[in-house]
Amino acid sequence: MSFLRRRSAATPAGPDFDVLAMDPGDWPGNLGAGLLPAPDGSCQGVFLRYDLFGGRGPAMIIGNLPEGSPARETEEGQVPFEVAQLLLALENDEPVEVTGTDDMPVMQGDNLLIVRRVKLSETRISCVQFDRSDGVLVTIASWDRPITDDLYTLLKPLPAELFQQG
């Protein structure tokens, strides 16, 4: 499972874990990335915003949140961090809640993922989550596009150089 490995860099400039997402070169729109810093300067997560609509709003946000990240903590019915970021980017201030979840198995190459589909009161948002073997929670939130099994084949670790400060 090469996409579930930890980097061994002593003091990374970005996250201390591989970010599982779609390669920016494989995406026809604009890409933005954000780091969630902790008070001690460590990285508490990374989210990538894929803008397929040419500046008119994101189509998808993929988040990678390690164990212990405060962004993983949600109250009953509260939307995942990535859904909240998607709504914020779309300037949608309507209240949205989680209405349920379904777990389903998905094959990614030779690996089995247990994907949790998050059902939301805003039906134009699709949201799925799965845990990597290194404890990182991957969440995908998509606006007005269903998330199909084909998407999981596009996910791969992004190079650390994308997240280095320079």
Rosetta silent file (secondary structure, phi, psi, omega in degrees, C-alpha in Angstrom):
SEQUENCE: MSFLRRRSAATPAGPDFDVLAMDPGDWPGNLGAGLLPAPDGSCQGVFLRYDLFGGRGPAMIIGNLPEGSPARETEEGQVPFEVAQLLLALENDEPVEVTGTDDMPVMQGDNLLIVRRVKLSETRISCVQFDRSDGVLVTIASWDRPITDDLYTLLKPLPAELFQQG
SCORE:     score description
SCORE:     0.000 S_00000001
   1 L     0.000   74.337 -173.277    0.000    0.000    0.000 S_00000001
   2 H   -64.761  -27.016 -178.703    2.439    2.629   -1.163 S_00000001
   3 H   -79.497    1.307 -179.726   -0.055    5.477   -0.901 S_00000001
   4 H  -112.990   32.390 -176.140   -0.417    4.890    2.849 S_00000001
   5 L  -100.988  158.057  174.023    3.177    5.584    3.870 S_00000001
   6 L   -96.385  144.266  173.351    4.686    8.182    6.177 S_00000001
   7 L   -77.946  153.034 -177.075    7.499   10.389    4.991 S_00000001
   8 L  -108.235   16.302  178.684   10.693   10.114    6.987 S_00000001
   9 L   -63.120  142.374 -175.903   11.893   13.727    6.663 S_00000001
  10 L   -67.460  -52.276  179.036   13.238   15.100    9.940 S_00000001
  11 L  -134.593   87.440 -176.756   11.500   18.482    9.871 S_00000001
  12 L   -68.057  147.725  177.284    9.114   18.779    6.941 S_00000001
  13 L   -78.179  -18.476  179.950    8.132   22.237    5.738 S_00000001
  14 L  -122.187 -143.598 -177.888    4.622   20.982    5.183 S_00000001
  15 L   -68.928  152.525  178.884    2.605   18.077    6.528 S_00000001
  16 L   -94.496   26.675  177.440    4.400   15.112    8.082 S_00000001
  17 L  -145.801  155.132  176.762    2.215   12.680    6.144 S_00000001
  18 L   -69.840  138.467  179.500    1.564   12.012    2.478 S_00000001
  19 E   -95.317  116.566 -179.230   -1.427   13.908    1.157 S_00000001
  20 E   -88.648  116.080 -177.550   -3.758   11.622   -0.732 S_00000001
  21 E  -161.013 -170.437  175.475   -5.475   13.575   -3.505 S_00000001
  22 E   -93.098  139.087  178.746   -5.678   13.966   -7.263 S_00000001
  23 L   -61.282  132.990  179.761   -2.543   15.188   -9.009 S_00000001
  24 H   -57.812  -29.190  178.102   -3.030   18.847  -10.047 S_00000001
  25 H   -69.586  -18.654  179.109   -1.811   17.932  -13.529 S_00000001
  26 H   -89.900   -3.163 -174.425   -4.731   15.526  -13.876 S_00000001
  27 L  -109.122  129.660 -174.892   -7.299   18.227  -13.072 S_00000001
  28 L   -77.953   -8.572 -177.112   -8.481   20.613  -15.822 S_00000001
  29 L  -106.926 -154.980 -179.735   -9.292   23.532  -13.483 S_00000001
  30 E   -92.460  151.007  179.878   -7.546   25.545  -10.791 S_00000001
  31 E  -125.666  135.732  172.042   -6.129   24.056   -7.581 S_00000001
  32 E  -127.718  147.527 -179.988   -5.691   25.698   -4.189 S_00000001
  33 E  -128.198  145.957  176.638   -4.193   24.130   -1.083 S_00000001
  34 E  -134.306  140.670  175.632   -4.485   25.040    2.572 S_00000001
  35 E  -105.174  143.671  175.876   -2.596   23.850    5.641 S_00000001
  36 E  -103.543  101.628 -177.236   -4.182   23.736    9.091 S_00000001
  37 E   -83.503  146.808  171.566   -1.452   24.827   11.518 S_00000001
  38 L   -92.143  163.723  178.766   -1.401   23.952   15.206 S_00000001
  39 L   -56.129  -29.273  179.910   -0.155   26.518   17.763 S_00000001
  40 L   -84.805    3.971  178.456    3.201   24.674   17.890 S_00000001
  41 L    90.962   -7.490  178.363    3.636   25.030   14.115 S_00000001
  42 L   -73.466  162.088 -178.879    2.895   21.399   13.287 S_00000001
  43 E   -90.701  123.959  179.169    0.490   20.552   10.498 S_00000001
  44 E  -100.439    7.031  177.680   -2.959   19.443   11.653 S_00000001
  45 E   153.177  164.364  179.068   -4.229   18.732    8.167 S_00000001
  46 E  -135.380  137.359  171.191   -4.255   19.679    4.519 S_00000001
  47 E  -130.639  142.666 -179.302   -7.180   20.435    2.270 S_00000001
  48 E  -117.081  133.715 -177.114   -7.120   20.884   -1.480 S_00000001
  49 E  -111.404  114.461  179.955   -9.711   22.884   -3.354 S_00000001
  50 E   -98.917  120.102 -176.843  -10.297   21.867   -6.960 S_00000001
  51 E  -109.252   99.100 -179.791  -12.012   24.585   -8.999 S_00000001
  52 L   -85.321  -14.229 -172.329  -13.429   23.134  -12.175 S_00000001
  53 L   -94.801   15.612  174.578  -15.636   26.146  -12.822 S_00000001
  54 L    61.726   49.592  176.953  -12.842   28.585  -13.718 S_00000001
  55 L    90.780   -0.492 -178.999  -13.045   30.906  -10.720 S_00000001
  56 L   -97.908    9.727  178.206  -16.785   30.614  -10.178 S_00000001
  57 L   131.594  152.303 -177.514  -16.482   28.272   -7.218 S_00000001
  58 L   -75.404  150.107  174.303  -14.937   24.972   -6.257 S_00000001
  59 L   -96.113  -26.584 -173.371  -16.207   21.670   -7.533 S_00000001
  60 E  -157.148  144.927  171.144  -14.455   19.577   -4.893 S_00000001
  61 E  -126.835  130.083  175.669  -12.497   19.760   -1.644 S_00000001
  62 E  -116.688  122.731  179.526  -10.315   16.867   -0.472 S_00000001
  63 E  -111.467  147.176  174.888   -9.089   16.956    3.106 S_00000001
  64 E  -127.137  110.240 -176.549   -6.423   14.902    4.855 S_00000001
  65 E  -121.632  117.645 -179.616   -6.635   15.158    8.651 S_00000001
  66 L   -73.415  167.123  175.569   -4.282   13.152   10.891 S_00000001
  67 L   -56.816  140.767  179.249   -5.288   11.657   14.232 S_00000001
  68 L    88.963   -8.746  179.031   -5.578   14.350   16.883 S_00000001
  69 L   -68.840  127.053  179.434   -6.514   17.112   14.448 S_00000001
  70 H   -61.962  -23.354  179.751   -9.196   19.321   16.037 S_00000001
  71 H   -68.311  -16.326  177.590  -10.852   19.664   12.615 S_00000001
  72 H   -78.734  -20.577 -176.541  -11.854   15.977   12.874 S_00000001
  73 L   -79.344  116.420  177.202  -13.950   16.637   15.981 S_00000001
  74 L  -129.846  147.974  175.731  -17.586   17.279   15.048 S_00000001
  75 L   -78.318  164.363  177.274  -20.746   17.419   17.099 S_00000001
  76 L   -55.780  124.755  178.879  -23.752   15.214   16.327 S_00000001
  77 L    85.491  -11.256 -179.519  -25.260   16.405   13.023 S_00000001
  78 L   -76.599  141.633 -178.274  -22.397   18.824   12.302 S_00000001
  79 L   -74.189  153.275  174.376  -20.918   18.663    8.793 S_00000001
  80 L   -60.526  156.424 -179.880  -17.298   17.602    8.232 S_00000001
  81 H   -49.797  -44.577 -176.144  -14.669   20.349    8.025 S_00000001
  82 H   -65.826  -35.455  176.265  -14.356   19.950    4.246 S_00000001
  83 H   -66.339  -42.584  177.910  -18.094   20.436    3.702 S_00000001
  84 H   -61.441  -40.071  177.622  -17.959   23.609    5.797 S_00000001
  85 H   -65.674  -38.505  178.071  -15.004   24.842    3.683 S_00000001
  86 H   -63.868  -46.289  178.913  -16.915   24.059    0.490 S_00000001
  87 H   -62.310  -40.727  178.206  -19.964   25.981    1.701 S_00000001
  88 H   -62.600  -45.676 -179.901  -17.761   28.915    2.750 S_00000001
  89 H   -64.774  -32.444  179.007  -16.034   29.008   -0.655 S_00000001
  90 L   -84.473   -1.129 -177.150  -19.406   28.917   -2.407 S_00000001
  91 L    55.892   38.687  178.205  -20.654   31.719   -0.135 S_00000001
  92 L  -101.576  109.322 -177.347  -23.554   29.476    0.830 S_00000001
  93 L  -104.140   15.649  174.791  -24.668   30.379    4.349 S_00000001
  94 L   -69.127  141.353  178.225  -27.715   28.115    4.462 S_00000001
  95 L   -67.611  133.508  179.026  -27.628   25.729    7.437 S_00000001
  96 L  -127.680  136.990 -179.872  -26.561   22.213    6.431 S_00000001
  97 L  -130.191  157.978  172.494  -26.652   19.157    8.683 S_00000001
  98 E   -79.317  129.440 -179.476  -25.635   15.517    8.489 S_00000001
  99 E  -107.047  -10.415  178.939  -28.762   13.381    8.112 S_00000001
 100 E   168.580  173.880  176.365  -27.105    9.947    8.087 S_00000001
 101 E  -141.685  152.918  174.020  -24.205    7.777    6.957 S_00000001
 102 E  -133.428  134.391  174.137  -23.759    4.549    4.998 S_00000001
 103 E   -97.696  137.963  179.537  -20.628    2.387    4.950 S_00000001
 104 E  -145.776  144.094  177.652  -19.730    0.647    1.712 S_00000001
 105 E   -81.688  139.793  177.660  -16.712   -1.348    0.467 S_00000001
 106 E  -137.416  134.226  176.617  -14.758    0.054   -2.483 S_00000001
 107 E   -89.115  133.022  171.360  -11.752   -1.500   -4.195 S_00000001
 108 E  -121.914   97.360 -172.254   -8.806    0.754   -4.993 S_00000001
 109 L    64.199 -122.979  177.989   -6.486   -1.439   -7.028 S_00000001
 110 L   -92.876    3.417 -175.107   -5.758   -4.395   -4.741 S_00000001
 111 E  -103.780  141.193  177.263   -6.810   -2.490   -1.613 S_00000001
 112 E   -99.188  123.983  175.112  -10.206   -2.527    0.047 S_00000001
 113 E  -106.657  139.012  169.247  -11.474    0.795    1.398 S_00000001
 114 E   -98.671  106.405 -174.727  -14.450    1.081    3.720 S_00000001
 115 E   -97.591  131.270  177.625  -15.984    4.319    2.496 S_00000001
 116 E  -100.828  112.483  174.982  -18.479    6.201    4.630 S_00000001
 117 E   -83.829  123.075 -179.277  -21.011    8.127    2.554 S_00000001
 118 E   -97.462  118.622  178.855  -22.169   11.138    4.535 S_00000001
 119 E   -89.204  134.226 -175.917  -25.758   12.144    3.748 S_00000001
 120 E  -122.678  157.199  177.896  -26.456   15.873    4.074 S_00000001
 121 L   -68.743  -23.796  173.867  -29.537   18.054    4.210 S_00000001
 122 L   -92.465  104.019 -171.653  -28.114   19.952    1.176 S_00000001
 123 L   -74.379  -10.915  177.161  -28.504   17.324   -1.541 S_00000001
 124 L   -78.966   -6.898  177.806  -26.238   19.140   -4.032 S_00000001
 125 E  -103.918  127.540  171.364  -23.255   18.207   -1.842 S_00000001
 126 E  -103.745  140.333 -178.777  -21.775   14.709   -2.036 S_00000001
 127 E  -144.746  132.058  174.962  -19.446   13.699    0.783 S_00000001
 128 E  -133.955  155.042  177.915  -17.419   10.556    1.490 S_00000001
 129 E  -139.922  147.855  169.399  -14.800    9.681    4.099 S_00000001
 130 E  -152.195  153.223  179.186  -12.329    6.863    4.639 S_00000001
 131 E   -95.726  137.057  172.535   -9.474    6.149    7.024 S_00000001
 132 L   -87.791  164.707 -177.504   -5.979    5.389    5.794 S_00000001
 133 L   -67.653  -16.624  178.699   -3.857    2.780    7.556 S_00000001
 134 L   -95.190   12.493  174.976   -1.687    5.539    9.057 S_00000001
 135 L    88.751    1.167  178.637   -4.640    7.142   10.847 S_00000001
 136 L   -82.821  131.513  176.899   -5.251    9.987    8.387 S_00000001
 137 E   -92.385  122.581  176.900   -8.925   10.675    7.630 S_00000001
 138 E  -102.083  126.964  177.149   -9.569   11.512    3.973 S_00000001
 139 E  -124.745  133.713  177.360  -12.774   13.430    3.257 S_00000001
 140 E  -119.205  123.959  176.499  -14.025   14.352   -0.201 S_00000001
 141 E  -121.024  127.521 -175.007  -16.775   16.957   -0.550 S_00000001
 142 E  -125.873  139.255  179.728  -18.142   17.678   -4.008 S_00000001
 143 E   -99.012  121.975  171.979  -20.582   20.353   -5.171 S_00000001
 144 L    59.490   25.294  177.430  -23.305   19.350   -7.610 S_00000001
 145 L  -142.564  128.017  176.776  -21.376   16.252   -8.747 S_00000001
 146 L   -68.765  149.268  175.458  -21.847   12.705   -7.484 S_00000001
 147 L   -95.720  114.925 -177.659  -18.756   10.938   -6.129 S_00000001
 148 L  -104.811  166.729  179.887  -18.362    7.692   -8.042 S_00000001
 149 L   -60.928  -24.502  178.895  -16.020    4.737   -7.493 S_00000001
 150 H   -61.240  -29.737 -178.653  -13.931    5.957  -10.439 S_00000001
 151 H   -61.439  -36.665 -175.927  -12.682    8.858   -8.319 S_00000001
 152 H   -64.387  -26.715  178.549  -10.809    6.553   -5.928 S_00000001
 153 H   -72.977  -19.176  179.389   -8.581    5.322   -8.777 S_00000001
 154 H   -85.726  -13.913 -176.777   -7.394    8.925   -9.321 S_00000001
 155 E   -75.542  135.276  178.855   -6.240    9.387   -5.718 S_00000001
 156 E  -155.805  162.324  177.770   -2.495    9.242   -5.118 S_00000001
 157 E   -71.587  135.818  176.621    0.034   10.822   -2.742 S_00000001
 158 E   -87.605  148.674 -178.837    1.089   14.292   -3.806 S_00000001
 159 L   -66.027  144.091 -178.374    4.798   15.170   -3.686 S_00000001
 160 H   -58.879  -27.892 -177.846    6.014   16.957   -0.551 S_00000001
 161 H   -59.556  -26.444  178.177    7.441   19.766   -2.699 S_00000001
 162 H   -61.725  -25.060 -172.510    3.885   21.037   -3.262 S_00000001
 163 H  -111.669    9.646  179.861    3.685   21.983    0.409 S_00000001
 164 L   -83.593  141.633  177.030    7.133   23.430    1.068 S_00000001
 165 L   -81.799  139.916 -177.499    7.427   27.075    1.911 S_00000001
 166 L  -150.614    0.000    0.000    9.801   28.902   -0.338 S_00000001
